[in-house]
Coordinates of C-alpha atoms and ligand atoms in Angstrom, one line a residue:
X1 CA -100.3 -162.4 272.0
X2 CA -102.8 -161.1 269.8
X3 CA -103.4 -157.6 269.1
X4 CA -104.0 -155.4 272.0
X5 CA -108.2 -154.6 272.5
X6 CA -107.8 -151.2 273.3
X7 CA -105.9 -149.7 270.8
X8 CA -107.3 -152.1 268.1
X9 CA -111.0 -150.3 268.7
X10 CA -109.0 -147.0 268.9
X11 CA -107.4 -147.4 265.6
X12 CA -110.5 -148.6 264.0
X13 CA -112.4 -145.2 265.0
X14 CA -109.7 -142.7 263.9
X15 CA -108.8 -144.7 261.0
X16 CA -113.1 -144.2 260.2
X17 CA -112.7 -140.7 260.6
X18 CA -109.4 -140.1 258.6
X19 CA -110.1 -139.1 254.4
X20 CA -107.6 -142.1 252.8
X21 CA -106.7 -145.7 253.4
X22 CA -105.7 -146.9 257.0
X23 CA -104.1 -150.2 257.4
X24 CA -104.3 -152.1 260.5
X25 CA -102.4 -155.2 260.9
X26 CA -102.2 -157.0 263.9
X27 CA -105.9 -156.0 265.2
X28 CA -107.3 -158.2 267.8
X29 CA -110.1 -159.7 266.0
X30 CA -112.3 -159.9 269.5
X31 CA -116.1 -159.9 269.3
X32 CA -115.5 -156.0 271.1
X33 CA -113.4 -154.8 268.4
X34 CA -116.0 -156.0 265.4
X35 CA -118.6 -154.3 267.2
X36 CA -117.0 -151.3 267.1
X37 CA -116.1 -151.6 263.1
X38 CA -119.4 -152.8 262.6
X39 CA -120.4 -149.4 263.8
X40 CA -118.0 -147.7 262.2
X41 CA -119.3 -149.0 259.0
X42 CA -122.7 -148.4 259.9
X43 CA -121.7 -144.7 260.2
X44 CA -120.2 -144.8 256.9
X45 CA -116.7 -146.2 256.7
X46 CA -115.8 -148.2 254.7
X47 CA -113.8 -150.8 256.6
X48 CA -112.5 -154.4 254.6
X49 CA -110.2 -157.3 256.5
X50 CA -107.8 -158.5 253.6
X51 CA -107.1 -162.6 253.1
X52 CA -104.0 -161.6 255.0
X53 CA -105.0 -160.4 258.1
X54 CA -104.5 -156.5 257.3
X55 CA -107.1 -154.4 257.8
X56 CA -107.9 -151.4 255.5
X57 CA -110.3 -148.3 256.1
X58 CA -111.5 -145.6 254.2
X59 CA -112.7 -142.8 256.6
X60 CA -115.3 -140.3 256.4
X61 CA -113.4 -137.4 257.3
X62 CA -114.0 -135.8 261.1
X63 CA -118.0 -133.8 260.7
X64 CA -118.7 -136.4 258.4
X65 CA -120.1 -139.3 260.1
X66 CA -123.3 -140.4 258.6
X67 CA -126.4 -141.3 261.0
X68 CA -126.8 -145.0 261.6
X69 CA -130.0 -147.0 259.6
X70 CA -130.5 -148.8 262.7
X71 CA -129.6 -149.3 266.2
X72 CA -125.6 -149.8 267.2
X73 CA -125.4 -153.3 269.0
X74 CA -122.1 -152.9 271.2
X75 CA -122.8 -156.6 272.7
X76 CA -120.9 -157.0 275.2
X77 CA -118.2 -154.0 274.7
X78 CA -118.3 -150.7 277.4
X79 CA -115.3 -149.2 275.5
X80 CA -117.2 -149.1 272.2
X81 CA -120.5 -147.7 273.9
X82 CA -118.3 -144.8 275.7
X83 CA -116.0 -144.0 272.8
X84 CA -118.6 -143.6 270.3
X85 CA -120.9 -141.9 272.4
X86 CA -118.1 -139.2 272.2
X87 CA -117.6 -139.6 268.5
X88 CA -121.5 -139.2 267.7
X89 CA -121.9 -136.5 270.8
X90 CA -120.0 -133.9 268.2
X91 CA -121.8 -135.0 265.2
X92 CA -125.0 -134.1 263.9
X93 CA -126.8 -137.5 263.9
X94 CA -129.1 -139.5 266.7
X95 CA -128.0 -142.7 267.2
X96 CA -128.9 -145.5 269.6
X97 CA -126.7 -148.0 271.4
X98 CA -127.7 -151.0 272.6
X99 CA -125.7 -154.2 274.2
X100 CA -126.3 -157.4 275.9
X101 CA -127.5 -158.1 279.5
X102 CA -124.1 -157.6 281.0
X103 CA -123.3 -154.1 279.2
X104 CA -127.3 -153.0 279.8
X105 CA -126.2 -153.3 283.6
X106 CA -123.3 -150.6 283.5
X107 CA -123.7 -146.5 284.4
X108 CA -123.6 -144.9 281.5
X109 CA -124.0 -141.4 283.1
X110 CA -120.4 -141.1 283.6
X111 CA -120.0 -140.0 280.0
X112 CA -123.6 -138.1 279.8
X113 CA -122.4 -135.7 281.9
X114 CA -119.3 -134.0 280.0
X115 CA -121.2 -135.0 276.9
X116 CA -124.4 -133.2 278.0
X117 CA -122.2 -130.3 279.1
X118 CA -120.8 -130.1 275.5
X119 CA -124.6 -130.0 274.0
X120 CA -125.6 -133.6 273.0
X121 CA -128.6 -134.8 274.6
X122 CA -129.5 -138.2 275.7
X123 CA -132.8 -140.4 276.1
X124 CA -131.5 -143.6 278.2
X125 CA -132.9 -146.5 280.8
X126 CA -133.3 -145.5 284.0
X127 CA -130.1 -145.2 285.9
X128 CA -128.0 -143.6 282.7
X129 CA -128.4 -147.3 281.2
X130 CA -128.5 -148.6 277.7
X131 CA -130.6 -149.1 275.6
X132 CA -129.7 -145.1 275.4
X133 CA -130.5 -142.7 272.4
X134 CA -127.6 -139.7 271.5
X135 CA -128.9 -136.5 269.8
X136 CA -125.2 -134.8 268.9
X137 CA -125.0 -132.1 267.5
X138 CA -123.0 -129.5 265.9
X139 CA -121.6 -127.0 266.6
X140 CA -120.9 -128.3 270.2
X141 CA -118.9 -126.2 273.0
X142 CA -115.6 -127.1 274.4
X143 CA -115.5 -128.1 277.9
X144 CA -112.9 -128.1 280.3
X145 CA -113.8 -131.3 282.2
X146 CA -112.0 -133.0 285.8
X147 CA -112.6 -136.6 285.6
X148 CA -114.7 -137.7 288.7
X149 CA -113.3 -141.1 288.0
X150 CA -110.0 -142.9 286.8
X151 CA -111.4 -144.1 283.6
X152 CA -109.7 -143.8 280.0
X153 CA -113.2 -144.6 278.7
X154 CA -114.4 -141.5 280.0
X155 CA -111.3 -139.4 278.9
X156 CA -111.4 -141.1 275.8
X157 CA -115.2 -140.4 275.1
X158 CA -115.0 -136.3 275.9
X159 CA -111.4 -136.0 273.8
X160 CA -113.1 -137.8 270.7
X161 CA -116.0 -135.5 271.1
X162 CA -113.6 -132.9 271.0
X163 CA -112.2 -133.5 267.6
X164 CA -115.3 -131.9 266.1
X165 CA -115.4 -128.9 268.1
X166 CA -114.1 -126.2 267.5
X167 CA -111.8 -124.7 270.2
X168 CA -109.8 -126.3 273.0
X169 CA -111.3 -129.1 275.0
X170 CA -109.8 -130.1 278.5
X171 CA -109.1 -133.3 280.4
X172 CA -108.0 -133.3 283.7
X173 CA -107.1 -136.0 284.7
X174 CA -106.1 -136.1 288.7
X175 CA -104.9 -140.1 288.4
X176 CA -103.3 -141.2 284.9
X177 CA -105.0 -143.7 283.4
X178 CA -104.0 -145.7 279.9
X179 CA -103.0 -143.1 277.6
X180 CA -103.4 -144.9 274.0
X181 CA -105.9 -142.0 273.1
X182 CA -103.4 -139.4 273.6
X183 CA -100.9 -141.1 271.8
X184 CA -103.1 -142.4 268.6
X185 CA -104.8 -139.0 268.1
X186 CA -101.7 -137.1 267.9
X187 CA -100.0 -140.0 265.2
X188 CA -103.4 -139.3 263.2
X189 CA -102.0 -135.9 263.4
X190 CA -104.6 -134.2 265.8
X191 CA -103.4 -131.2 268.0
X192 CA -103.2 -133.0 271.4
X193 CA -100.8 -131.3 274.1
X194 CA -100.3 -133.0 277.3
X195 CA -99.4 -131.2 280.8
X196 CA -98.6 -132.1 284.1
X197 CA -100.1 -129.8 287.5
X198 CA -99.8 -130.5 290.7
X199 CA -99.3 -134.2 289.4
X200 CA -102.7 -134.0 287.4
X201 CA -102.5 -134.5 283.7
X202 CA -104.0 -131.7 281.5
X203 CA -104.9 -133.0 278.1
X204 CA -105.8 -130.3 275.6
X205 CA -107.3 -131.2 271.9
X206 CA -107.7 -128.4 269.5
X207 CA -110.6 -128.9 267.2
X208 CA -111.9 -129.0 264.9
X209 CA -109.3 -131.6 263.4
X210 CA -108.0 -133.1 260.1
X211 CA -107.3 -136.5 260.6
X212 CA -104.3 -138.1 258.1
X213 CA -104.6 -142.3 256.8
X214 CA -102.4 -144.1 259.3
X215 CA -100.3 -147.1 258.6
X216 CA -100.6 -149.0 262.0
X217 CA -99.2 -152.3 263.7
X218 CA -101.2 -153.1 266.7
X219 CA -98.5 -154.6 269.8
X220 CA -99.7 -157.3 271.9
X221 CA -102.3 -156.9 274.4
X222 CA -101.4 -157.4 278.3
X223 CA -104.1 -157.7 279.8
X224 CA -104.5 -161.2 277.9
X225 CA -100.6 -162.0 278.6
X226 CA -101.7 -161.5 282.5
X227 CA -103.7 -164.7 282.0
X228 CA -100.6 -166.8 280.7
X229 CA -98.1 -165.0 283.2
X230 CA -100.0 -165.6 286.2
X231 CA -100.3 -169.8 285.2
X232 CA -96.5 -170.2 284.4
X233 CA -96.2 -168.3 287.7
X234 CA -98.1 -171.0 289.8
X235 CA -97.4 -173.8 288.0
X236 CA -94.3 -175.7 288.9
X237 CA -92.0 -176.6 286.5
X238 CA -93.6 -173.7 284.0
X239 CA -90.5 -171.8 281.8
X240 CA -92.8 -169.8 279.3
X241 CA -91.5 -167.5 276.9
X242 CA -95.0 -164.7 275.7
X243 CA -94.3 -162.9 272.7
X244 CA -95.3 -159.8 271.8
X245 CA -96.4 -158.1 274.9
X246 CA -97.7 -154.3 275.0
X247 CA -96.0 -152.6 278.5
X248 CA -97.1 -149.0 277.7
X249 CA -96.4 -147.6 281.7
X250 CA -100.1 -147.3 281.8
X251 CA -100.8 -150.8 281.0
X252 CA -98.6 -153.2 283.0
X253 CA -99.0 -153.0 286.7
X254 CA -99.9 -156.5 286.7
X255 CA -96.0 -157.5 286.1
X256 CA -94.6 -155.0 288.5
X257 CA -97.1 -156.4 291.0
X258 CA -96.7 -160.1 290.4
X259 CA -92.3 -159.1 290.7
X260 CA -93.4 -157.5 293.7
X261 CA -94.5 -161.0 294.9
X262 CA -91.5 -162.5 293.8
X263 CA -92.5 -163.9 290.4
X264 CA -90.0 -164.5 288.2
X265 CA -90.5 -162.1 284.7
X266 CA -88.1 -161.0 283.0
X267 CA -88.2 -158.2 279.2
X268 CA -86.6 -159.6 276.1
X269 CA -85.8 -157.9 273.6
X270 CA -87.3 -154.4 273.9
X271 CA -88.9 -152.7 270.8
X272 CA -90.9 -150.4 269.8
X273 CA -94.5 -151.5 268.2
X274 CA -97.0 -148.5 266.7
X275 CA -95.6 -146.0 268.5
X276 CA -95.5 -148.5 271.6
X277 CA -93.1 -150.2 274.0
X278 CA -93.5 -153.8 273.5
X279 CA -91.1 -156.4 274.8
X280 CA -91.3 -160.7 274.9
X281 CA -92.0 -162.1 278.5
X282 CA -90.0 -164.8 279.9
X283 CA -91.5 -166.2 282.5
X284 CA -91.1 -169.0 285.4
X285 CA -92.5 -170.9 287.5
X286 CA -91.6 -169.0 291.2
X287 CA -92.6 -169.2 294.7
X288 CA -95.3 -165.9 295.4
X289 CA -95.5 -164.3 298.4
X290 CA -98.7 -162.2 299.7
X291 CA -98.4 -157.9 299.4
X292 CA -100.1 -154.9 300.3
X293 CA -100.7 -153.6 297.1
X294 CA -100.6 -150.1 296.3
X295 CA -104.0 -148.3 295.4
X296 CA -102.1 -146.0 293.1
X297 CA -101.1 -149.2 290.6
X298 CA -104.7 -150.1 290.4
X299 CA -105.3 -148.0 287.1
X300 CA -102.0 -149.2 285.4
X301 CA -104.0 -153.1 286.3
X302 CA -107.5 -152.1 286.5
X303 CA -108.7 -155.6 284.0
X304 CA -106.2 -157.6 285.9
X305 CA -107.4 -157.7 289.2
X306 CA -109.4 -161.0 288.4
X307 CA -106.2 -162.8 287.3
X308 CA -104.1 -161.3 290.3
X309 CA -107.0 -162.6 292.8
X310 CA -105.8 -166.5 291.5
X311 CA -102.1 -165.9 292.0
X312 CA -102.4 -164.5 295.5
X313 CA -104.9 -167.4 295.8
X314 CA -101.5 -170.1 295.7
X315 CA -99.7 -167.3 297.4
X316 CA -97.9 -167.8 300.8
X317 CA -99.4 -165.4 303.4
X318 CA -101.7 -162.7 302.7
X319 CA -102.3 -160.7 299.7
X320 CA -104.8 -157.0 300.8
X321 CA -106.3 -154.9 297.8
X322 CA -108.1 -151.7 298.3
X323 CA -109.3 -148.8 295.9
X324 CA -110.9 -151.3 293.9
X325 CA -114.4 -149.6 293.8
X326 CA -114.3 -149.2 289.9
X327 CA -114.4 -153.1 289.6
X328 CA -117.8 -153.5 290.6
X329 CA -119.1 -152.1 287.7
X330 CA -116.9 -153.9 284.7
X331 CA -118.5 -156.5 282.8
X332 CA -119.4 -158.2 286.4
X333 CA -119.1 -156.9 290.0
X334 CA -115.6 -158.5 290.0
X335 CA -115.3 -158.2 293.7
X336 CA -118.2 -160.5 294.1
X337 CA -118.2 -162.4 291.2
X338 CA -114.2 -163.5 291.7
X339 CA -114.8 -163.5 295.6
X340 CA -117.6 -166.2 294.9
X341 CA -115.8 -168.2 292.4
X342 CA -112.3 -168.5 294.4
X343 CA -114.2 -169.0 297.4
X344 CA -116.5 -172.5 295.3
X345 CA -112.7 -173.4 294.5
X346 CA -111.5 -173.7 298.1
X347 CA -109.5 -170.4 298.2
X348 CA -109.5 -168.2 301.4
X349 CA -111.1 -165.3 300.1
X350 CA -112.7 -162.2 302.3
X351 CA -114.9 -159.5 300.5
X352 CA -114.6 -156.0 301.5
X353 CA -116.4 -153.0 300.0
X354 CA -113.4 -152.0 298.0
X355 CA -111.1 -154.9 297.5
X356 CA -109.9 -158.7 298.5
X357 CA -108.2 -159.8 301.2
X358 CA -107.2 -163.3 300.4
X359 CA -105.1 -165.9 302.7
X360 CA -102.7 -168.0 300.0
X361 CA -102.2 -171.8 300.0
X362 CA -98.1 -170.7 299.8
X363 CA -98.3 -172.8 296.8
X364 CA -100.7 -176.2 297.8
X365 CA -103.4 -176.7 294.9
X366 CA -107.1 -175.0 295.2
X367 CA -109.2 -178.4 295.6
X368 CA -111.1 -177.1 292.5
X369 CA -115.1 -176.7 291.9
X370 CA -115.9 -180.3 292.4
X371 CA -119.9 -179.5 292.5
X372 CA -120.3 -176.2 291.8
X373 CA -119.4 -174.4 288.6
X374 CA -118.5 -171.4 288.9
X375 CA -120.9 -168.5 287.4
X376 CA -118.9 -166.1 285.1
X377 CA -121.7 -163.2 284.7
X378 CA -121.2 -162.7 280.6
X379 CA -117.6 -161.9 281.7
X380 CA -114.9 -163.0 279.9
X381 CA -111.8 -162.2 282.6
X382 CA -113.8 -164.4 285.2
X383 CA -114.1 -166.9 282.6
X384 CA -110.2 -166.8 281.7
X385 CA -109.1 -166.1 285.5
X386 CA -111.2 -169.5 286.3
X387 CA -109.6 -171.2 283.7
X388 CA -106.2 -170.4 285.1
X389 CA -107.2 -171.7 288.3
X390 CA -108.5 -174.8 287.1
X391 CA -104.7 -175.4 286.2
X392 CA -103.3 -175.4 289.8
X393 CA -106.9 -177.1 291.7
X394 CA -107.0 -180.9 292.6
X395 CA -110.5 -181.2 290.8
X396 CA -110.5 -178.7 288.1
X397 CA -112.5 -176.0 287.7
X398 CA -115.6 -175.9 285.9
X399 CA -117.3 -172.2 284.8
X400 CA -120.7 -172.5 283.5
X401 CA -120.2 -170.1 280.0
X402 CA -117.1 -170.0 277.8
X403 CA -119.1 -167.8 274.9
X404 CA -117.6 -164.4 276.8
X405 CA -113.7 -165.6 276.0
X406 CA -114.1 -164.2 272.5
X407 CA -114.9 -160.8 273.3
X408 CA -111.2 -160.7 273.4
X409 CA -109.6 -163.1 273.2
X410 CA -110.5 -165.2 270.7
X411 CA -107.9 -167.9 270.7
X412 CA -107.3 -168.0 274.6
X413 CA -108.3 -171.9 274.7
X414 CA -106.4 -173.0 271.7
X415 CA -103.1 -171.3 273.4
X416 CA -103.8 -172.7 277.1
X417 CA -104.2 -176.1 276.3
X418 CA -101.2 -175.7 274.1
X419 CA -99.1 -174.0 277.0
X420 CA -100.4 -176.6 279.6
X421 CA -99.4 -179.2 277.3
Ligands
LIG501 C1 -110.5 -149.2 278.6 C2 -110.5 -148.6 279.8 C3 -110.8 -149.3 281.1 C4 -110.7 -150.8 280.9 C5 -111.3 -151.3 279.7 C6 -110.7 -150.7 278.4 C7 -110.2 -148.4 277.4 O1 -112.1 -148.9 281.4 O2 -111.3 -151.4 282.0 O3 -111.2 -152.7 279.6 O4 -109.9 -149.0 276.3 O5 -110.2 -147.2 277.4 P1 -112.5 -147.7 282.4 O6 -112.2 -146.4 281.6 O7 -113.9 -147.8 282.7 O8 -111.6 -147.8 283.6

């Protein structure tokens, strides 16, 4: 699997703001994650990919990020928008972000809030929307801040904004979400101390912080090895083997979830990859079964909701998920988007505000998208999901745009019609 996407835009922004040479091997090389170094550049860092595939940056130093020429283009990528804005909130520069039609569509007012409270000050599209202008500044106060939704963007944003301020700013976090933040600032060498209350997580960051040159192997990214789990799930005869999958708790769900339905995955050979757990999936073909699944998995799964939908598509009985609000405002409302597209491939699918209820085949083939492609709203998990589909449907599946794959997954194509060979 190629190099997970979240920590690969995470080691890219403290590497920019550590004084000495980073080096990154094993980045996911995603249209995301170049956005984010191209603005990491942009803000002076100097950030070079060697012939061989390691990545080496020379940071500014926390305080020292320079103010952009021009506008930051974050295409299609929410966790660069969010994470910078928290990174430029704390610095004395203006920038302004702007992305394509899918990432002008998504609330940006999620992070304007704690960053506003801290003292930066913001000029955006109606609705908290991009294009969006950032006035940080500096000093900035610390805040102590309760997340008002499970998001590790939004964490993320308000603890990098707290490197450059000076005191002790506070996350509370009431639901844990991905914690690859916590655990890269403190191997830069930031003061990050973690608590638990009452089953909330308290995250503390004392600023301002010295950040030291890291030396950094990215581990495998799960939320793409959901795609190629969840095919040698459903189709028969399928004995796959993924290497080099990340299962940080926060991350993998998906594979407790798809167990949960019976599917056969087992963990080989368990490591430890950049201060991560990382293990190779072996996987077979196995016969699901429909679940209620547990609200309080959904952040450990959040992306993989999409791929989930297919498997309990081929699933016998029926699959319910609820506390899905939060996916209505990814890339594409995946509630709608996945209930149309399962729906155009013959899949038993009912919408409901928060989640899917969906009525499995127990196994029989979707009969496919014979006249309708299905629309993938600049989103590359409906794109990949459909794909995945298309494997186990009579007619095949057709989606209308492929372009979105590469955001993060670059070689996803290459690698399915290798494993479906
Ligand atoms: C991410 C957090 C999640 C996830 C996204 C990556 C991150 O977003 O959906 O793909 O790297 O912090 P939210 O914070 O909006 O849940």
């Amino acid at each position: 699997m190629p190099g997970d996407k979240s920590i690969s835009h995470r080691s890219l922004m403290l590497g920019a703001l550590a004084v000495g040479e980073t080096q990154v091997t094993g980045l996911l090389e995603g249209e995301d994650v170049l956005s984010t170094a191209a603005a990491m550049r942009a803000m002076g860092a100097d950030i070079v990919r060697g012939d061989d595939g390691t990545w080496r940056i020379h940071g500014v130093g926390v305080g020292s990020l320079l103010q952009p020429d021009a506008a930051l283009d974050m295409g299609n990528s929410g966790t660069s928008t969010r994470l910078l804005m928290g990174l430029v909130a704390s610095h004395p520069i203006t920038a302004t972000f702007t992305g394509d039609a899918s990432l002008s569509k998504r609330p940006m007012g999620r992070v304007i809030t704690p960053l506003s409270q801290m003292g930066a000050s913001f000029e955006s599209a109606p609705g908290g929307r991009l294009p969006l202008t950032l006035r940080g500044s500096s000093p900035v106060v610390p805040i102590e801040y309760r997340l008002p939704v499970a998001s590790a963007q939004v964490k993320s944003a308000v603890l990098l904004a707290g490197l450059n301020t000076a005191g002790i700013t506070r996350v509370i976090e009431p639901v844990p979400t991905r914690d690859h933040s916590e655990r890269m600032l403190r191997g830069f060498g930031a003061e990050l101390s973690v608590e638990e209350v009452d089953g909330a997580r308290i995250i503390a960051i004392h600023g301002e912080a010295e950040l030291r040159p890291q030396t950094i192997t990215v581990p495998g990214d799960p939320s793409s090895a959901a795609f190629f789990a969840v095919a040698a799930l459903l189709v028969p005869g399928s004995d796959l083997i993924i290497e080099n999958v990340g299962l940080n708790p926060t991350r993998a769900g998906i594979f407790e979830v798809l167990r949960q339905m019976g599917g056969h995955i087992a963990e080989v050979n368990p490591r430890e990859v950049g201060g991560e757990p990382v293990a190779d999936l072996h996987i077979k073909h196995s016969d699901l079964s429909g679940i209620e699944v547990d609200p309080a998995i959904v952040p450990s799964m959040v992306d993989e909701f999409p791929v989930l939908f297919v498997a309990a598509s081929l699933a016998k009985g029926t699959t319910t998920t609820t506390g899905l609000e939060e996916l209505r405002v990814k890339e594409s409302d995946r509630i709608t988007v996945m209930a149309q597209a399962l729906s155009a491939a013959g899949a038993r699918v009912e919408e409901r505000e928060d989640g899917l209820v969906i009525e499995g085949t127990g196994g029989e083939p979707l009969r496919g998208t014979a006249n309708a492609r299905v629309k993938t709203h600049l989103d590359h998990r409906i794109a990949m999901s459909m794909a995945v589909a298309g494997l186990v449907s009579q007619d095949g599946v057709e989606i209308d745009d492929t372009a979105p794959i590469a955001t993060s997954f670059p070689t996803f194509e290459g690698l399915l019609k290798e494993a479906a060979a």
